[in-house]
Amino acid sequence: MVITGPDKLQRNAYGWFSVIGLQAADLQKTSVYCVGVDANGQTIPIDTITCIPFTGWGGGHALFVVAQQSGNYTITITVNGWRGSLDRAVADATSAAIETDLLGQLQLVRDKAADTYPYRNGTTTLEVVGANPPPPPPPPPPPPETGKRWIILVRESQQDSPALALQIMELRVSTYLSSKGHAFLALDDDQTGAKPWLDELSGVSGPGLIITERLADNGAGPVLFKGPMPATYEATIAILNEHGG
């Protein structure tokens, strides 16, 4: 069996391949496969390849092929391809040293199938060229679910600036935080219980801010934000809002 057609196509261009040596009686026993790899050796998704067999008015056989991605493709037509599975099964049974009489029966079936359903195939290759479109951007991460939050400040209290001291006071008396069920905690970096938060803020210089979920038992859930403490109360509330608060 011989497949003839273009050696090269532009991406998304139509290609026609003629199939010589395929009989009308073979059609129900025939399978068509078209697989491709890109320039990085990665398998090209099969849903970007169209490979459709046709039978013409004069009885000739052809393939219509179009590929959406550039790469190197192999087109294979196989008659009685299922025979390969039978041959492998007999080979596996032979290696497994199954009972001799049963193995003999399997071999007889294989030999009879080989005579009645001869295996044939033909292949050709196709290069598809042209710049691929850029991949779609990844979807944006889903916004965090709204809920109660812990707002945790970790700093060296001896170095509190007047602006930070004012913000601490504003956060402690904030009606916005209390109305939403949020809680604020200011920790000195020497204070008991500060170490886990200091570890979270590794690499952050100066006062650090951590925002976590506030659990039903009043514990701290997953960390949603960590970074330098903003300069103002309003900027801190803005970050809180960005993370579901």
CSV table of C-alpha atoms in Angstrom, one decimal:
chain,number,residue,atom,x,y,z
A,1,MET,CA,0.0,0.0,0.0
A,2,VAL,CA,1.4,3.4,-1.0
A,3,ILE,CA,0.3,6.8,0.2
A,4,THR,CA,1.3,9.7,-2.0
A,5,GLY,CA,0.8,13.4,-1.4
A,6,PRO,CA,2.6,16.7,-0.5
A,7,ASP,CA,5.7,16.5,1.7
A,8,LYS,CA,5.0,19.9,3.2
A,9,LEU,CA,2.0,22.0,4.1
A,10,GLN,CA,1.3,25.3,5.7
A,11,ARG,CA,-0.5,25.3,9.0
A,12,ASN,CA,-4.3,25.2,8.4
A,13,ALA,CA,-3.8,24.5,4.6
A,14,TYR,CA,-5.7,21.5,3.0
A,15,GLY,CA,-3.8,18.5,1.8
A,16,TRP,CA,-4.9,15.6,-0.4
A,17,PHE,CA,-3.2,12.2,-0.3
A,18,SER,CA,-3.9,9.4,-2.7
A,19,VAL,CA,-3.9,5.8,-1.4
A,20,ILE,CA,-2.8,3.1,-3.9
A,21,GLY,CA,-3.3,-0.6,-3.2
A,22,LEU,CA,-6.4,-0.4,-1.0
A,23,GLN,CA,-9.4,-2.4,-2.3
A,24,ALA,CA,-13.1,-1.7,-1.8
A,25,ALA,CA,-13.4,-4.9,0.3
A,26,ASP,CA,-10.7,-3.6,2.6
A,27,LEU,CA,-12.5,-0.5,3.7
A,28,GLN,CA,-14.4,-1.9,6.7
A,29,LYS,CA,-11.1,-3.5,7.9
A,30,THR,CA,-9.1,-0.3,7.6
A,31,SER,CA,-7.9,2.2,10.2
A,32,VAL,CA,-6.3,5.6,9.6
A,33,TYR,CA,-4.0,7.3,12.1
A,34,CYS,CA,-2.3,10.7,12.0
A,35,VAL,CA,0.0,11.6,14.8
A,36,GLY,CA,2.5,14.5,15.1
A,37,VAL,CA,5.2,15.9,17.3
A,38,ASP,CA,6.2,19.6,17.6
A,39,ALA,CA,9.7,21.1,17.4
A,40,ASN,CA,10.2,20.2,21.1
A,41,GLY,CA,9.3,16.6,20.6
A,42,GLN,CA,6.0,16.9,22.3
A,43,THR,CA,3.0,15.1,21.0
A,44,ILE,CA,0.6,17.4,19.2
A,45,PRO,CA,-3.0,17.1,20.6
A,46,ILE,CA,-5.0,14.9,18.3
A,47,ASP,CA,-8.0,17.3,18.3
A,48,THR,CA,-5.9,19.8,16.3
A,49,ILE,CA,-5.5,17.3,13.4
A,50,THR,CA,-8.1,16.4,10.8
A,51,CYS,CA,-7.5,13.3,8.7
A,52,ILE,CA,-10.6,12.0,6.8
A,53,PRO,CA,-10.7,9.1,4.3
A,54,PHE,CA,-12.6,9.5,1.0
A,55,THR,CA,-13.6,7.2,-1.8
A,56,GLY,CA,-14.0,8.8,-5.2
A,57,TRP,CA,-16.5,8.2,-8.0
A,58,GLY,CA,-14.0,6.1,-9.9
A,59,GLY,CA,-13.3,4.0,-6.8
A,60,GLY,CA,-10.0,5.6,-5.9
A,61,HIS,CA,-9.2,6.3,-2.3
A,62,ALA,CA,-7.8,9.5,-0.8
A,63,LEU,CA,-7.2,11.2,2.5
A,64,PHE,CA,-8.1,14.9,3.3
A,65,VAL,CA,-5.6,16.2,5.9
A,66,VAL,CA,-5.3,19.6,7.7
A,67,ALA,CA,-3.3,20.4,10.8
A,68,GLN,CA,-3.6,23.4,13.0
A,69,GLN,CA,-0.1,23.2,14.5
A,70,SER,CA,3.3,23.0,12.9
A,71,GLY,CA,5.3,19.9,13.4
A,72,ASN,CA,6.2,16.6,11.8
A,73,TYR,CA,3.3,14.1,11.2
A,74,THR,CA,3.1,10.5,10.4
A,75,ILE,CA,0.1,9.2,8.5
A,76,THR,CA,-0.6,5.5,8.7
A,77,ILE,CA,-3.2,3.3,7.0
A,78,THR,CA,-3.6,-0.2,8.4
A,79,VAL,CA,-5.7,-3.1,7.1
A,80,ASN,CA,-6.6,-5.7,9.7
A,81,GLY,CA,-4.7,-3.9,12.4
A,82,TRP,CA,-6.4,-6.0,15.1
A,83,ARG,CA,-4.1,-8.8,13.9
A,84,GLY,CA,-1.2,-7.1,15.7
A,85,SER,CA,-3.1,-7.5,19.0
A,86,LEU,CA,-3.6,-11.2,18.3
A,87,ASP,CA,0.0,-11.8,17.4
A,88,ARG,CA,1.2,-10.0,20.6
A,89,ALA,CA,-1.2,-12.1,22.7
A,90,VAL,CA,0.2,-15.3,21.2
A,91,ALA,CA,3.8,-14.0,21.8
A,92,ASP,CA,2.9,-13.2,25.4
A,93,ALA,CA,1.3,-16.6,25.9
A,94,THR,CA,4.4,-18.3,24.6
A,95,SER,CA,6.7,-16.3,26.9
A,96,ALA,CA,4.4,-17.2,29.8
A,97,ALA,CA,4.7,-20.9,29.0
A,98,ILE,CA,1.0,-21.6,29.2
A,99,GLU,CA,-0.4,-25.1,28.8
A,100,THR,CA,0.9,-26.6,25.6
A,101,ASP,CA,-2.4,-27.7,24.1
A,102,LEU,CA,-4.0,-24.3,24.7
A,103,LEU,CA,-1.0,-22.5,23.2
A,104,GLY,CA,-1.2,-24.7,20.2
A,105,GLN,CA,-4.9,-23.7,19.7
A,106,LEU,CA,-4.0,-20.1,20.0
A,107,GLN,CA,-1.3,-20.5,17.4
A,108,LEU,CA,-3.7,-22.2,15.0
A,109,VAL,CA,-6.1,-19.3,15.4
A,110,ARG,CA,-3.3,-16.8,14.7
A,111,ASP,CA,-2.2,-18.7,11.6
A,112,LYS,CA,-5.7,-19.1,10.3
A,113,ALA,CA,-6.3,-15.4,10.9
A,114,ALA,CA,-3.1,-14.5,9.1
A,115,ASP,CA,-4.3,-16.4,6.0
A,116,THR,CA,-7.9,-15.1,6.1
A,117,TYR,CA,-7.2,-11.5,7.3
A,118,PRO,CA,-3.7,-10.5,6.0
A,119,TYR,CA,-2.2,-7.5,7.7
A,120,ARG,CA,-1.1,-4.6,5.5
A,121,ASN,CA,-0.1,-1.1,6.1
A,122,GLY,CA,1.3,2.0,4.5
A,123,THR,CA,2.8,5.2,5.9
A,124,THR,CA,3.9,8.6,4.8
A,125,THR,CA,5.3,11.7,6.5
A,126,LEU,CA,4.2,15.3,6.4
A,127,GLU,CA,5.9,18.5,7.6
A,128,VAL,CA,3.5,21.2,8.6
A,129,VAL,CA,5.1,24.7,8.7
A,130,GLY,CA,4.2,28.2,9.8
A,131,ALA,CA,4.2,30.0,13.1
A,132,ASN,CA,1.9,28.6,15.7
A,133,PRO,CA,-0.4,31.0,17.4
A,134,PRO,CA,0.6,31.9,21.0
A,135,PRO,CA,-1.0,29.7,23.6
A,136,PRO,CA,-4.0,31.2,25.3
A,137,PRO,CA,-3.1,33.0,28.6
A,138,PRO,CA,-3.8,30.9,31.7
A,139,PRO,CA,-7.1,31.7,33.3
A,140,PRO,CA,-6.9,34.2,36.2
A,141,PRO,CA,-6.9,32.6,39.6
A,142,PRO,CA,-10.3,32.6,41.2
A,143,PRO,CA,-10.8,35.4,43.7
A,144,PRO,CA,-10.6,34.3,47.3
A,145,GLU,CA,-13.8,33.5,48.9
A,146,THR,CA,-15.0,36.3,51.2
A,147,GLY,CA,-15.1,35.7,54.9
A,148,LYS,CA,-13.6,36.6,58.2
A,149,ARG,CA,-9.9,37.4,58.3
A,150,TRP,CA,-7.1,37.7,60.8
A,151,ILE,CA,-4.9,40.9,60.2
A,152,ILE,CA,-1.6,40.2,61.9
A,153,LEU,CA,1.2,42.8,62.3
A,154,VAL,CA,4.6,41.7,63.4
A,155,ARG,CA,7.2,44.3,64.2
A,156,GLU,CA,9.8,45.5,66.7
A,157,SER,CA,7.6,47.6,69.0
A,158,GLN,CA,10.5,49.8,70.1
A,159,GLN,CA,10.9,51.0,66.5
A,160,ASP,CA,7.2,51.9,65.9
A,161,SER,CA,7.0,55.1,63.9
A,162,PRO,CA,4.3,57.6,64.7
A,163,ALA,CA,2.5,56.6,61.5
A,164,LEU,CA,2.6,52.9,62.4
A,165,ALA,CA,1.4,53.7,66.0
A,166,LEU,CA,-1.5,55.6,64.5
A,167,GLN,CA,-2.4,52.8,62.2
A,168,ILE,CA,-2.3,50.2,65.0
A,169,MET,CA,-4.8,52.4,66.9
A,170,GLU,CA,-7.0,52.8,63.8
A,171,LEU,CA,-7.0,49.0,63.2
A,172,ARG,CA,-7.9,48.2,66.8
A,173,VAL,CA,-10.9,50.5,66.9
A,174,SER,CA,-12.0,50.0,63.2
A,175,THR,CA,-15.7,49.6,62.9
A,176,TYR,CA,-15.2,48.2,59.4
A,177,LEU,CA,-13.2,45.3,60.8
A,178,SER,CA,-15.6,44.6,63.6
A,179,SER,CA,-18.6,44.8,61.3
A,180,LYS,CA,-17.1,42.1,59.0
A,181,GLY,CA,-16.0,39.8,61.8
A,182,HIS,CA,-12.3,40.5,61.1
A,183,ALA,CA,-9.7,40.5,63.9
A,184,PHE,CA,-6.5,42.5,64.3
A,185,LEU,CA,-3.4,41.3,66.2
A,186,ALA,CA,-0.2,43.3,66.7
A,187,LEU,CA,2.8,41.2,67.8
A,188,ASP,CA,6.2,42.2,68.9
A,189,ASP,CA,8.9,40.1,67.2
A,190,ASP,CA,10.2,39.0,70.6
A,191,GLN,CA,6.7,38.0,71.8
A,192,THR,CA,5.7,34.4,72.5
A,193,GLY,CA,3.9,33.1,69.5
A,194,ALA,CA,5.5,35.5,67.0
A,195,LYS,CA,8.0,33.0,65.6
A,196,PRO,CA,5.7,31.2,63.1
A,197,TRP,CA,4.7,34.5,61.7
A,198,LEU,CA,8.3,35.7,61.5
A,199,ASP,CA,9.0,32.5,59.5
A,200,GLU,CA,6.2,33.4,57.2
A,201,LEU,CA,7.7,36.9,56.8
A,202,SER,CA,11.2,35.6,56.0
A,203,GLY,CA,12.8,38.1,53.6
A,204,VAL,CA,10.5,40.9,54.5
A,205,SER,CA,12.3,43.8,56.1
A,206,GLY,CA,10.6,46.1,58.7
A,207,PRO,CA,7.1,45.6,60.0
A,208,GLY,CA,5.3,42.8,58.2
A,209,LEU,CA,1.6,42.1,57.5
A,210,ILE,CA,0.0,38.7,57.3
A,211,ILE,CA,-3.7,38.1,56.3
A,212,THR,CA,-5.2,34.7,57.0
A,213,GLU,CA,-8.6,33.2,57.1
A,214,ARG,CA,-10.3,33.4,60.5
A,215,LEU,CA,-11.7,30.0,61.4
A,216,ALA,CA,-14.8,29.3,63.3
A,217,ASP,CA,-12.8,28.4,66.4
A,218,ASN,CA,-11.0,31.8,66.1
A,219,GLY,CA,-7.9,30.1,64.9
A,220,ALA,CA,-5.8,31.3,61.9
A,221,GLY,CA,-6.4,29.4,58.6
A,222,PRO,CA,-4.5,29.5,55.3
A,223,VAL,CA,-2.3,32.5,54.7
A,224,LEU,CA,-3.8,34.7,52.0
A,225,PHE,CA,-1.2,37.5,52.0
A,226,LYS,CA,2.2,38.3,53.4
A,227,GLY,CA,4.4,41.3,52.8
A,228,PRO,CA,5.5,44.7,54.2
A,229,MET,CA,3.0,46.6,56.3
A,230,PRO,CA,1.4,49.4,54.2
A,231,ALA,CA,2.0,52.9,55.3
A,232,THR,CA,-1.6,53.8,56.0
A,233,TYR,CA,-4.8,52.2,57.4
A,234,GLU,CA,-6.5,52.8,54.1
A,235,ALA,CA,-3.8,50.8,52.2
A,236,THR,CA,-4.0,48.0,54.6
A,237,ILE,CA,-7.8,47.8,54.2
A,238,ALA,CA,-7.3,47.8,50.4
A,239,ILE,CA,-5.1,44.7,50.6
A,240,LEU,CA,-7.6,43.1,53.0
A,241,ASN,CA,-10.4,43.7,50.4
A,242,GLU,CA,-8.2,42.2,47.6
A,243,HIS,CA,-8.0,39.0,49.7
A,244,GLY,CA,-11.7,38.4,50.4
A,245,GLY,CA,-12.1,40.8,53.4
